[in-house]
Amino acid sequence: MALVGCGSALPAARVSNTDLSQRVDTSDDWIRSRTGIAARRVASAAEPLTLLASQAAEAALAHAGWEAADLDLILLATSSPDDLFGTAPRIQAAIGASGAVAFDLTAACSGFLFALITAGQYIASGAVRRALVIGADQLSRWVDWDDRRTCVLFGDGAAAVAVEAAAPGTTDLLGFRMRSDGSRNACLTLAQTTETEPLLGDLEAQKGGFAPIQMNGQEVYKFAVREVPQILAELLEHTGTDPGALDWLLLHQANQRILDAVAERFSMPGERVLSNLAHYGNTSAATIPLMLDEAVKDGRVQPGHLLASSGFGAGLSWGAALLRWSGPQG
Ligand code: COA
């Protein structure tokens, strides 16, 4: 599999920490010092996930120099779909990729990495030649805006990566690891509510609906600083890669302190750890492709660069992949 293009799209409205402090009892200083976040984007009703994800998809197609008709597969990683039956087909229609099969994949903040690895398997098997892997979330729909422990962390965004079959014997997915631990699911949930309605006699039918995000911040923090270095170390060992050979650490953007802790474990200097948390907060499945798109377009990530990536979050789920960027410069 070769990584050959990327693109992203963000909602227009920017909400700063100071703006948020008008809604909940918090401060710019508290949020910045604990998380590194200064602002986030929040989608309006006129910016549904389908729209942002389609804009990101079109930008990635243009960057790769492809037509929508070239696509065989569209994989949408999201936990906040416009339609629980699947949002990827709406994107397929919006961009005119009539020949592509399109479906959603849910693994919260690990979603993009899991989807990229999944697309890599379809390509490796020969079933698919060209695919778009999209990470898009609008967790602003699902946070409790009166809960200062969670609402300050999340933001909305969408980004996509174009991948295709590589020359025989080569790949930009040089290795990967994926893990889940459902026994710790309660640490971070966006769960179905238990409201029911009488149906027939004693039979109660459950009503659809989800409760806002519930999170044990300290447990999630401990999980991340323990498991992410561990799985990255396994990945580097498995692929025989010296950390000094990495050009970039491309981690899920959840908290600057988590990025710093992982970087320290691998003695990576701060300037090689990609971070845009300050501008966008945690955009869940979108963070990794959003960060990649920014760093490719501003010229930090160059053709041939080696990136160690890790996604982690609800599930609990986590994973790591060693990637090479083969797309155009800038
Ligand atoms: N503004 C001001 N005060 C806040 C606050 C906010 N936004 N959120 C929490 N506080 C308060 C708490 O109420 C608590 O006050 P108390 O001691 O009077 O009860 C105090 O700050 C400390 O809270 P605590 O939860 O111990 O803070 P923390 O240092 O653990 O930082 C997180 C909280 C959420 C920033 C941190 O736990 C974290 O980043 N966890 C990982 C979350 C994450 O990344 N989730 C997504 C993973 S994909």
mmCIF file of C-alpha atoms and ligand atoms in Angstrom:
data_model
loop_
_atom_site.group_PDB
_atom_site.id
_atom_site.type_symbol
_atom_site.label_atom_id
_atom_site.label_comp_id
_atom_site.label_asym_id
_atom_site.label_seq_id
_atom_site.Cartn_x
_atom_site.Cartn_y
_atom_site.Cartn_z
ATOM 1 C CA MET A 1 0.000 0.000 0.000
ATOM 2 C CA ALA A 2 1.265 3.474 -0.889
ATOM 3 C CA LEU A 3 0.124 6.686 0.834
ATOM 4 C CA VAL A 4 -0.267 9.125 -2.041
ATOM 5 C CA GLY A 5 -2.547 12.008 -1.056
ATOM 6 C CA CYS A 6 -4.308 13.751 1.801
ATOM 7 C CA GLY A 7 -6.869 16.441 2.497
ATOM 8 C CA SER A 8 -8.903 17.898 5.311
ATOM 9 C CA ALA A 9 -11.882 20.092 6.139
ATOM 10 C CA LEU A 10 -12.817 21.950 9.299
ATOM 11 C CA PRO A 11 -15.936 23.685 10.541
ATOM 12 C CA ALA A 12 -15.793 27.470 10.385
ATOM 13 C CA ALA A 13 -16.548 28.309 14.023
ATOM 14 C CA ARG A 14 -13.557 28.513 16.364
ATOM 15 C CA VAL A 15 -14.260 28.327 20.084
ATOM 16 C CA SER A 16 -11.371 29.444 22.276
ATOM 17 C CA ASN A 17 -10.791 28.394 25.862
ATOM 18 C CA THR A 18 -11.798 31.871 26.953
ATOM 19 C CA ASP A 19 -15.035 31.536 24.957
ATOM 20 C CA LEU A 20 -15.736 28.247 26.743
ATOM 21 C CA SER A 21 -15.135 29.827 30.137
ATOM 22 C CA GLN A 22 -18.317 31.814 29.515
ATOM 23 C CA ARG A 23 -20.234 28.537 29.450
ATOM 24 C CA VAL A 24 -18.518 26.392 32.124
ATOM 25 C CA ASP A 25 -16.363 27.127 35.161
ATOM 26 C CA THR A 26 -12.952 26.813 33.522
ATOM 27 C CA SER A 27 -10.092 28.995 32.323
ATOM 28 C CA ASP A 28 -7.650 29.280 29.455
ATOM 29 C CA ASP A 29 -4.809 28.657 31.889
ATOM 30 C CA TRP A 30 -6.333 25.434 33.292
ATOM 31 C CA ILE A 31 -7.097 23.950 29.873
ATOM 32 C CA ARG A 32 -3.758 24.917 28.293
ATOM 33 C CA SER A 33 -1.637 23.708 31.185
ATOM 34 C CA ARG A 34 -3.467 20.348 31.522
ATOM 35 C CA THR A 35 -3.998 19.568 27.836
ATOM 36 C CA GLY A 36 -2.160 21.959 25.488
ATOM 37 C CA ILE A 37 -5.490 22.893 23.873
ATOM 38 C CA ALA A 38 -6.185 26.569 23.161
ATOM 39 C CA ALA A 39 -9.174 26.325 20.815
ATOM 40 C CA ARG A 40 -11.336 23.877 18.909
ATOM 41 C CA ARG A 41 -13.685 23.993 15.921
ATOM 42 C CA VAL A 42 -17.386 23.318 16.417
ATOM 43 C CA ALA A 43 -19.616 22.332 13.498
ATOM 44 C CA SER A 44 -22.909 24.124 12.941
ATOM 45 C CA ALA A 45 -26.081 22.381 11.804
ATOM 46 C CA ALA A 46 -25.169 23.487 8.268
ATOM 47 C CA GLU A 47 -21.924 21.492 8.460
ATOM 48 C CA PRO A 48 -22.945 17.848 8.886
ATOM 49 C CA LEU A 49 -20.293 15.144 9.013
ATOM 50 C CA THR A 50 -21.119 14.132 5.439
ATOM 51 C CA LEU A 51 -20.273 17.613 4.170
ATOM 52 C CA LEU A 52 -16.944 17.969 5.996
ATOM 53 C CA ALA A 53 -15.896 14.409 5.203
ATOM 54 C CA SER A 54 -16.810 14.886 1.520
ATOM 55 C CA GLN A 55 -14.759 18.098 1.365
ATOM 56 C CA ALA A 56 -11.805 16.286 2.952
ATOM 57 C CA ALA A 57 -12.268 13.401 0.499
ATOM 58 C CA GLU A 58 -12.279 15.741 -2.503
ATOM 59 C CA ALA A 59 -9.146 17.503 -1.256
ATOM 60 C CA ALA A 60 -7.367 14.141 -0.878
ATOM 61 C CA LEU A 61 -8.462 13.072 -4.374
ATOM 62 C CA ALA A 62 -7.111 16.331 -5.832
ATOM 63 C CA HIS A 63 -3.847 15.957 -3.931
ATOM 64 C CA ALA A 64 -3.396 12.415 -5.243
ATOM 65 C CA GLY A 65 -4.359 13.525 -8.756
ATOM 66 C CA TRP A 66 -7.229 11.035 -8.881
ATOM 67 C CA GLU A 67 -10.810 11.185 -10.136
ATOM 68 C CA ALA A 68 -13.612 9.961 -7.846
ATOM 69 C CA ALA A 69 -14.329 7.287 -10.473
ATOM 70 C CA ASP A 70 -10.899 5.778 -9.725
ATOM 71 C CA LEU A 71 -11.968 4.693 -6.234
ATOM 72 C CA ASP A 72 -12.705 1.084 -5.286
ATOM 73 C CA LEU A 73 -13.236 1.633 -1.547
ATOM 74 C CA ILE A 74 -14.208 4.410 0.860
ATOM 75 C CA LEU A 75 -13.697 3.615 4.526
ATOM 76 C CA LEU A 76 -15.074 6.155 6.982
ATOM 77 C CA ALA A 77 -13.777 5.970 10.537
ATOM 78 C CA THR A 78 -16.266 7.774 12.760
ATOM 79 C CA SER A 79 -18.104 7.531 16.072
ATOM 80 C CA SER A 80 -20.481 10.376 15.252
ATOM 81 C CA PRO A 81 -22.155 9.392 11.975
ATOM 82 C CA ASP A 82 -24.962 11.367 10.373
ATOM 83 C CA ASP A 83 -26.741 8.026 9.976
ATOM 84 C CA LEU A 84 -26.254 4.981 12.198
ATOM 85 C CA PHE A 85 -26.890 2.785 9.159
ATOM 86 C CA GLY A 86 -23.728 4.247 7.624
ATOM 87 C CA THR A 87 -22.507 7.639 6.491
ATOM 88 C CA ALA A 88 -19.826 6.496 4.046
ATOM 89 C CA PRO A 89 -22.386 5.836 1.255
ATOM 90 C CA ARG A 90 -23.566 9.458 1.567
ATOM 91 C CA ILE A 91 -19.964 10.557 1.018
ATOM 92 C CA GLN A 92 -19.656 8.185 -1.926
ATOM 93 C CA ALA A 93 -22.706 9.823 -3.513
ATOM 94 C CA ALA A 94 -21.582 13.376 -2.662
ATOM 95 C CA ILE A 95 -18.207 12.961 -4.358
ATOM 96 C CA GLY A 96 -19.521 10.835 -7.228
ATOM 97 C CA ALA A 97 -17.460 7.711 -6.519
ATOM 98 C CA SER A 98 -20.069 5.403 -8.001
ATOM 99 C CA GLY A 99 -17.674 2.474 -8.424
ATOM 100 C CA ALA A 100 -16.536 2.408 -4.780
ATOM 101 C CA VAL A 101 -17.953 0.301 -1.974
ATOM 102 C CA ALA A 102 -18.335 2.561 1.066
ATOM 103 C CA PHE A 103 -18.836 1.678 4.714
ATOM 104 C CA ASP A 104 -18.221 2.957 8.232
ATOM 105 C CA LEU A 105 -15.811 1.603 10.796
ATOM 106 C CA THR A 106 -16.082 2.561 14.474
ATOM 107 C CA ALA A 107 -13.166 2.432 16.862
ATOM 108 C CA ALA A 108 -13.358 5.899 18.439
ATOM 109 C CA CYS A 109 -9.995 7.664 18.480
ATOM 110 C CA SER A 110 -8.239 4.548 17.131
ATOM 111 C CA GLY A 111 -10.645 4.524 14.195
ATOM 112 C CA PHE A 112 -8.497 6.137 11.543
ATOM 113 C CA LEU A 113 -5.488 3.939 12.244
ATOM 114 C CA PHE A 114 -7.667 0.800 12.325
ATOM 115 C CA ALA A 115 -9.315 1.872 9.044
ATOM 116 C CA LEU A 116 -5.982 2.584 7.378
ATOM 117 C CA ILE A 117 -4.706 -0.844 8.396
ATOM 118 C CA THR A 118 -7.972 -2.419 7.176
ATOM 119 C CA ALA A 119 -7.673 -0.688 3.800
ATOM 120 C CA GLY A 120 -4.090 -1.932 3.653
ATOM 121 C CA GLN A 121 -5.317 -5.521 3.947
ATOM 122 C CA TYR A 122 -7.831 -5.125 1.092
ATOM 123 C CA ILE A 123 -5.070 -3.653 -1.042
ATOM 124 C CA ALA A 124 -2.560 -6.342 -0.052
ATOM 125 C CA SER A 125 -5.078 -9.054 -1.013
ATOM 126 C CA GLY A 126 -5.528 -7.500 -4.444
ATOM 127 C CA ALA A 127 -9.271 -6.907 -3.865
ATOM 128 C CA VAL A 128 -8.892 -3.134 -3.967
ATOM 129 C CA ARG A 129 -6.546 -0.941 -5.988
ATOM 130 C CA ARG A 130 -7.413 2.573 -4.814
ATOM 131 C CA ALA A 131 -9.074 3.630 -1.550
ATOM 132 C CA LEU A 132 -9.873 6.681 0.501
ATOM 133 C CA VAL A 133 -9.571 6.333 4.257
ATOM 134 C CA ILE A 134 -11.436 9.091 6.047
ATOM 135 C CA GLY A 135 -11.327 9.997 9.739
ATOM 136 C CA ALA A 136 -14.165 12.338 10.678
ATOM 137 C CA ASP A 137 -15.923 13.155 13.928
ATOM 138 C CA GLN A 138 -18.228 15.723 15.415
ATOM 139 C CA LEU A 139 -18.104 14.907 19.101
ATOM 140 C CA SER A 140 -19.518 18.374 19.796
ATOM 141 C CA ARG A 141 -22.865 16.627 19.226
ATOM 142 C CA TRP A 142 -22.181 14.250 22.050
ATOM 143 C CA VAL A 143 -20.392 16.154 24.776
ATOM 144 C CA ASP A 144 -22.277 17.545 27.728
ATOM 145 C CA TRP A 145 -21.485 21.247 27.345
ATOM 146 C CA ASP A 146 -22.058 21.690 31.076
ATOM 147 C CA ASP A 147 -19.437 19.082 32.013
ATOM 148 C CA ARG A 148 -16.129 20.941 32.208
ATOM 149 C CA ARG A 149 -14.174 17.695 32.674
ATOM 150 C CA THR A 150 -14.964 16.584 29.115
ATOM 151 C CA CYS A 151 -16.327 19.423 26.981
ATOM 152 C CA VAL A 152 -13.018 21.308 26.918
ATOM 153 C CA LEU A 153 -11.189 18.391 25.290
ATOM 154 C CA PHE A 154 -13.008 17.715 22.048
ATOM 155 C CA GLY A 155 -13.426 19.424 18.668
ATOM 156 C CA ASP A 156 -14.789 18.627 15.213
ATOM 157 C CA GLY A 157 -12.970 17.901 11.965
ATOM 158 C CA ALA A 158 -12.506 15.607 8.990
ATOM 159 C CA ALA A 159 -9.489 14.418 7.023
ATOM 160 C CA ALA A 160 -8.759 11.777 4.408
ATOM 161 C CA VAL A 161 -5.806 9.850 3.021
ATOM 162 C CA ALA A 162 -5.616 8.353 -0.481
ATOM 163 C CA VAL A 163 -3.977 4.924 -0.614
ATOM 164 C CA GLU A 164 -3.265 2.625 -3.530
ATOM 165 C CA ALA A 165 -1.507 -0.575 -4.429
ATOM 166 C CA ALA A 166 2.254 -0.042 -4.260
ATOM 167 C CA ALA A 167 4.859 -1.369 -6.638
ATOM 168 C CA PRO A 168 5.397 -5.121 -6.075
ATOM 169 C CA GLY A 169 7.544 -5.798 -3.013
ATOM 170 C CA THR A 170 7.081 -2.312 -1.558
ATOM 171 C CA THR A 171 4.643 -0.845 0.976
ATOM 172 C CA ASP A 172 4.182 2.293 3.028
ATOM 173 C CA LEU A 173 2.501 0.282 5.794
ATOM 174 C CA LEU A 174 5.710 -1.190 7.126
ATOM 175 C CA GLY A 175 4.174 -2.827 10.180
ATOM 176 C CA PHE A 176 1.289 -2.508 12.600
ATOM 177 C CA ARG A 177 -0.170 -3.586 15.937
ATOM 178 C CA MET A 178 -3.812 -3.395 17.117
ATOM 179 C CA ARG A 179 -5.278 -3.989 20.576
ATOM 180 C CA SER A 180 -8.630 -3.831 22.370
ATOM 181 C CA ASP A 181 -9.592 -4.198 26.033
ATOM 182 C CA GLY A 182 -13.354 -4.125 26.501
ATOM 183 C CA SER A 183 -12.983 -4.850 30.223
ATOM 184 C CA ARG A 184 -12.002 -1.181 30.560
ATOM 185 C CA ASN A 185 -14.852 0.048 28.338
ATOM 186 C CA ALA A 186 -16.455 2.060 31.151
ATOM 187 C CA CYS A 187 -13.477 4.472 31.230
ATOM 188 C CA LEU A 188 -14.790 6.282 28.148
ATOM 189 C CA THR A 189 -18.257 5.777 26.697
ATOM 190 C CA LEU A 190 -20.849 7.277 24.388
ATOM 191 C CA ALA A 191 -23.428 4.692 25.289
ATOM 192 C CA GLN A 192 -27.016 3.877 24.402
ATOM 193 C CA THR A 193 -29.525 5.167 26.947
ATOM 194 C CA THR A 194 -31.866 2.692 28.620
ATOM 195 C CA GLU A 195 -35.153 4.523 28.137
ATOM 196 C CA THR A 196 -38.026 2.247 27.105
ATOM 197 C CA GLU A 197 -41.595 2.566 25.911
ATOM 198 C CA PRO A 198 -44.501 0.183 26.475
ATOM 199 C CA LEU A 199 -45.158 -1.896 23.384
ATOM 200 C CA LEU A 200 -47.508 -4.817 24.034
ATOM 201 C CA GLY A 201 -48.561 -6.143 27.421
ATOM 202 C CA ASP A 202 -45.414 -6.497 29.556
ATOM 203 C CA LEU A 203 -43.106 -5.978 26.589
ATOM 204 C CA GLU A 204 -41.096 -2.766 26.720
ATOM 205 C CA ALA A 205 -39.247 -1.685 23.579
ATOM 206 C CA GLN A 206 -36.001 0.157 24.070
ATOM 207 C CA LYS A 207 -35.918 3.666 22.657
ATOM 208 C CA GLY A 208 -32.948 4.757 20.557
ATOM 209 C CA GLY A 209 -30.692 7.456 21.951
ATOM 210 C CA PHE A 210 -27.251 7.988 23.412
ATOM 211 C CA ALA A 211 -26.044 9.571 26.632
ATOM 212 C CA PRO A 212 -23.345 12.259 26.421
ATOM 213 C CA ILE A 213 -19.694 11.213 26.639
ATOM 214 C CA GLN A 214 -18.722 9.840 30.047
ATOM 215 C CA MET A 215 -15.031 9.723 30.885
ATOM 216 C CA ASN A 216 -12.760 8.847 33.774
ATOM 217 C CA GLY A 217 -10.016 11.262 32.735
ATOM 218 C CA GLN A 218 -7.351 10.004 35.075
ATOM 219 C CA GLU A 219 -7.842 6.351 34.062
ATOM 220 C CA VAL A 220 -7.741 7.252 30.371
ATOM 221 C CA TYR A 221 -4.612 9.290 30.915
ATOM 222 C CA LYS A 222 -2.883 6.406 32.738
ATOM 223 C CA PHE A 223 -3.982 3.982 29.994
ATOM 224 C CA ALA A 224 -2.511 6.195 27.274
ATOM 225 C CA VAL A 225 0.869 6.863 28.881
ATOM 226 C CA ARG A 226 1.271 3.164 29.648
ATOM 227 C CA GLU A 227 -0.046 1.470 26.496
ATOM 228 C CA VAL A 228 1.058 3.845 23.732
ATOM 229 C CA PRO A 229 4.815 3.659 24.466
ATOM 230 C CA GLN A 230 4.430 -0.094 24.948
ATOM 231 C CA ILE A 231 2.733 -0.753 21.595
ATOM 232 C CA LEU A 232 5.104 1.596 19.780
ATOM 233 C CA ALA A 233 8.063 -0.204 21.301
ATOM 234 C CA GLU A 234 6.589 -3.539 20.112
ATOM 235 C CA LEU A 235 6.082 -2.082 16.629
ATOM 236 C CA LEU A 236 9.638 -0.778 16.394
ATOM 237 C CA GLU A 237 11.045 -4.064 17.628
ATOM 238 C CA HIS A 238 8.850 -6.083 15.249
ATOM 239 C CA THR A 239 9.961 -3.973 12.273
ATOM 240 C CA GLY A 240 13.586 -3.708 13.410
ATOM 241 C CA THR A 241 13.387 0.084 13.482
ATOM 242 C CA ASP A 242 15.654 2.258 15.578
ATOM 243 C CA PRO A 243 13.703 5.219 17.057
ATOM 244 C CA GLY A 244 16.504 7.434 15.732
ATOM 245 C CA ALA A 245 15.495 6.455 12.184
ATOM 246 C CA LEU A 246 12.022 7.968 12.596
ATOM 247 C CA ASP A 247 11.368 11.323 11.018
ATOM 248 C CA TRP A 248 8.138 11.922 12.928
ATOM 249 C CA LEU A 249 5.915 10.731 15.743
ATOM 250 C CA LEU A 250 2.333 11.072 14.489
ATOM 251 C CA LEU A 251 0.160 10.364 17.517
ATOM 252 C CA HIS A 252 -3.530 10.735 18.171
ATOM 253 C CA GLN A 253 -3.918 14.283 19.425
ATOM 254 C CA ALA A 254 -5.592 13.894 22.820
ATOM 255 C CA ASN A 255 -3.363 15.741 25.234
ATOM 256 C CA GLN A 256 0.039 17.430 24.890
ATOM 257 C CA ARG A 257 1.197 15.808 28.121
ATOM 258 C CA ILE A 258 0.535 12.371 26.573
ATOM 259 C CA LEU A 259 2.517 13.354 23.445
ATOM 260 C CA ASP A 260 5.390 14.599 25.618
ATOM 261 C CA ALA A 261 5.437 11.421 27.727
ATOM 262 C CA VAL A 262 5.561 9.179 24.635
ATOM 263 C CA ALA A 263 8.271 11.323 23.021
ATOM 264 C CA GLU A 264 10.383 11.148 26.167
ATOM 265 C CA ARG A 265 10.153 7.343 26.213
ATOM 266 C CA PHE A 266 11.744 7.247 22.720
ATOM 267 C CA SER A 267 14.073 10.229 23.254
ATOM 268 C CA MET A 268 12.355 12.009 20.356
ATOM 269 C CA PRO A 269 13.078 15.740 20.331
ATOM 270 C CA GLY A 270 9.934 17.848 20.614
ATOM 271 C CA GLU A 271 10.316 19.277 17.105
ATOM 272 C CA ARG A 272 9.846 15.776 15.631
ATOM 273 C CA VAL A 273 6.572 15.202 17.495
ATOM 274 C CA LEU A 274 3.700 16.475 15.380
ATOM 275 C CA SER A 275 1.132 18.456 17.350
ATOM 276 C CA ASN A 276 -1.786 20.675 16.407
ATOM 277 C CA LEU A 277 -3.717 20.179 19.625
ATOM 278 C CA ALA A 278 -3.557 23.872 20.414
ATOM 279 C CA HIS A 279 -5.743 24.701 17.397
ATOM 280 C CA TYR A 280 -8.196 21.824 17.182
ATOM 281 C CA GLY A 281 -8.273 19.807 20.437
ATOM 282 C CA ASN A 282 -9.177 16.143 20.175
ATOM 283 C CA THR A 283 -11.094 15.548 16.922
ATOM 284 C CA SER A 284 -11.241 11.782 17.623
ATOM 285 C CA ALA A 285 -10.900 9.733 14.407
ATOM 286 C CA ALA A 286 -9.817 12.860 12.511
ATOM 287 C CA THR A 287 -6.718 13.789 14.523
ATOM 288 C CA ILE A 288 -4.113 11.642 12.781
ATOM 289 C CA PRO A 289 -5.043 12.419 9.133
ATOM 290 C CA LEU A 290 -5.669 16.093 10.032
ATOM 291 C CA MET A 291 -2.203 16.340 11.523
ATOM 292 C CA LEU A 292 -0.660 14.453 8.605
ATOM 293 C CA ASP A 293 -2.378 16.719 6.079
ATOM 294 C CA GLU A 294 -1.153 19.847 7.836
ATOM 295 C CA ALA A 295 2.428 18.595 8.064
ATOM 296 C CA VAL A 296 2.505 17.382 4.453
ATOM 297 C CA LYS A 297 1.057 20.626 3.106
ATOM 298 C CA ASP A 298 3.428 22.868 5.084
ATOM 299 C CA GLY A 299 6.400 20.779 3.946
ATOM 300 C CA ARG A 300 7.429 19.243 7.276
ATOM 301 C CA VAL A 301 6.601 15.709 6.111
ATOM 302 C CA GLN A 302 8.517 15.054 2.889
ATOM 303 C CA PRO A 303 8.322 12.181 0.400
ATOM 304 C CA GLY A 304 10.165 9.187 1.852
ATOM 305 C CA HIS A 305 9.787 10.258 5.490
ATOM 306 C CA LEU A 306 9.186 7.571 8.095
ATOM 307 C CA LEU A 307 6.415 8.103 10.653
ATOM 308 C CA ALA A 308 5.523 6.110 13.751
ATOM 309 C CA SER A 309 1.826 6.564 14.383
ATOM 310 C CA SER A 310 -0.375 5.531 17.279
ATOM 311 C CA GLY A 311 -4.102 5.883 17.862
ATOM 312 C CA PHE A 312 -5.770 5.197 21.200
ATOM 313 C CA GLY A 313 -9.025 5.803 22.980
ATOM 314 C CA ALA A 314 -12.454 4.443 23.790
ATOM 315 C CA GLY A 315 -13.073 0.733 23.578
ATOM 316 C CA LEU A 316 -10.589 0.754 25.060
ATOM 317 C CA SER A 317 -8.654 0.400 21.839
ATOM 318 C CA TRP A 318 -5.181 1.266 20.689
ATOM 319 C CA GLY A 319 -2.850 0.583 17.824
ATOM 320 C CA ALA A 320 0.339 1.605 16.100
ATOM 321 C CA ALA A 321 1.611 1.657 12.546
ATOM 322 C CA LEU A 322 4.926 2.397 10.915
ATOM 323 C CA LEU A 323 4.235 4.480 7.819
ATOM 324 C CA ARG A 324 6.139 6.004 4.947
ATOM 325 C CA TRP A 325 4.805 9.062 3.135
ATOM 326 C CA SER A 326 5.005 8.623 -0.662
ATOM 327 C CA GLY A 327 2.642 11.366 -1.753
ATOM 328 C CA PRO A 328 3.481 14.627 -3.430
ATOM 329 C CA GLN A 329 5.622 17.206 -1.705
ATOM 330 C CA GLY A 330 3.442 19.887 -0.059
HETATM 331 N N1 COA B 1 -11.475 23.600 34.225
HETATM 332 C C1 COA B 1 -11.160 23.828 35.501
HETATM 333 N N2 COA B 1 -11.086 22.841 36.402
HETATM 334 C C2 COA B 1 -11.334 21.591 35.985
HETATM 335 C C3 COA B 1 -11.666 21.288 34.656
HETATM 336 C C4 COA B 1 -11.740 22.366 33.772
HETATM 337 N N3 COA B 1 -12.048 22.183 32.463
HETATM 338 N N4 COA B 1 -11.850 19.960 34.543
HETATM 339 C C5 COA B 1 -11.642 19.429 35.747
HETATM 340 N N5 COA B 1 -11.340 20.418 36.636
HETATM 341 C C6 COA B 1 -11.024 20.301 38.062
HETATM 342 C C7 COA B 1 -11.627 19.057 38.670
HETATM 343 O O1 COA B 1 -12.978 19.299 39.049
HETATM 344 C C8 COA B 1 -10.724 18.864 39.856
HETATM 345 O O2 COA B 1 -11.118 19.735 40.884
HETATM 346 P P1 COA B 1 -11.238 19.209 42.397
HETATM 347 O O3 COA B 1 -9.843 18.736 42.741
HETATM 348 O O4 COA B 1 -11.700 20.429 43.115
HETATM 349 O O5 COA B 1 -12.220 18.094 42.312
HETATM 350 C C9 COA B 1 -9.367 19.327 39.345
HETATM 351 O O6 COA B 1 -9.630 20.146 38.209
HETATM 352 C C10 COA B 1 -8.441 18.209 38.955
HETATM 353 O O7 COA B 1 -9.176 17.296 38.167
HETATM 354 P P2 COA B 1 -8.499 16.025 37.563
HETATM 355 O O8 COA B 1 -9.532 15.231 36.838
HETATM 356 O O9 COA B 1 -7.687 15.346 38.638
HETATM 357 O O10 COA B 1 -7.499 16.692 36.533
HETATM 358 P P3 COA B 1 -6.361 16.018 35.693
HETATM 359 O O11 COA B 1 -5.064 16.616 36.058
HETATM 360 O O12 COA B 1 -6.478 14.511 35.698
HETATM 361 O O13 COA B 1 -6.697 16.508 34.223
HETATM 362 C C11 COA B 1 -7.726 15.731 32.214
HETATM 363 C C12 COA B 1 -7.953 16.170 33.663
HETATM 364 C C13 COA B 1 -9.085 15.352 31.633
HETATM 365 C C14 COA B 1 -7.154 16.901 31.439
HETATM 366 C C15 COA B 1 -6.734 14.537 32.176
HETATM 367 O O14 COA B 1 -7.153 13.547 33.098
HETATM 368 C C16 COA B 1 -6.656 13.930 30.821
HETATM 369 O O15 COA B 1 -6.226 14.546 29.874
HETATM 370 N N6 COA B 1 -7.057 12.642 30.665
HETATM 371 C C17 COA B 1 -7.072 11.998 29.371
HETATM 372 C C18 COA B 1 -8.358 12.389 28.669
HETATM 373 C C19 COA B 1 -8.325 12.068 27.214
HETATM 374 O O16 COA B 1 -7.362 12.337 26.539
HETATM 375 N N7 COA B 1 -9.442 11.516 26.703
HETATM 376 C C20 COA B 1 -9.581 11.184 25.337
HETATM 377 C C21 COA B 1 -8.759 10.001 25.014
HETATM 378 S S1 COA B 1 -8.944 9.548 23.350
#
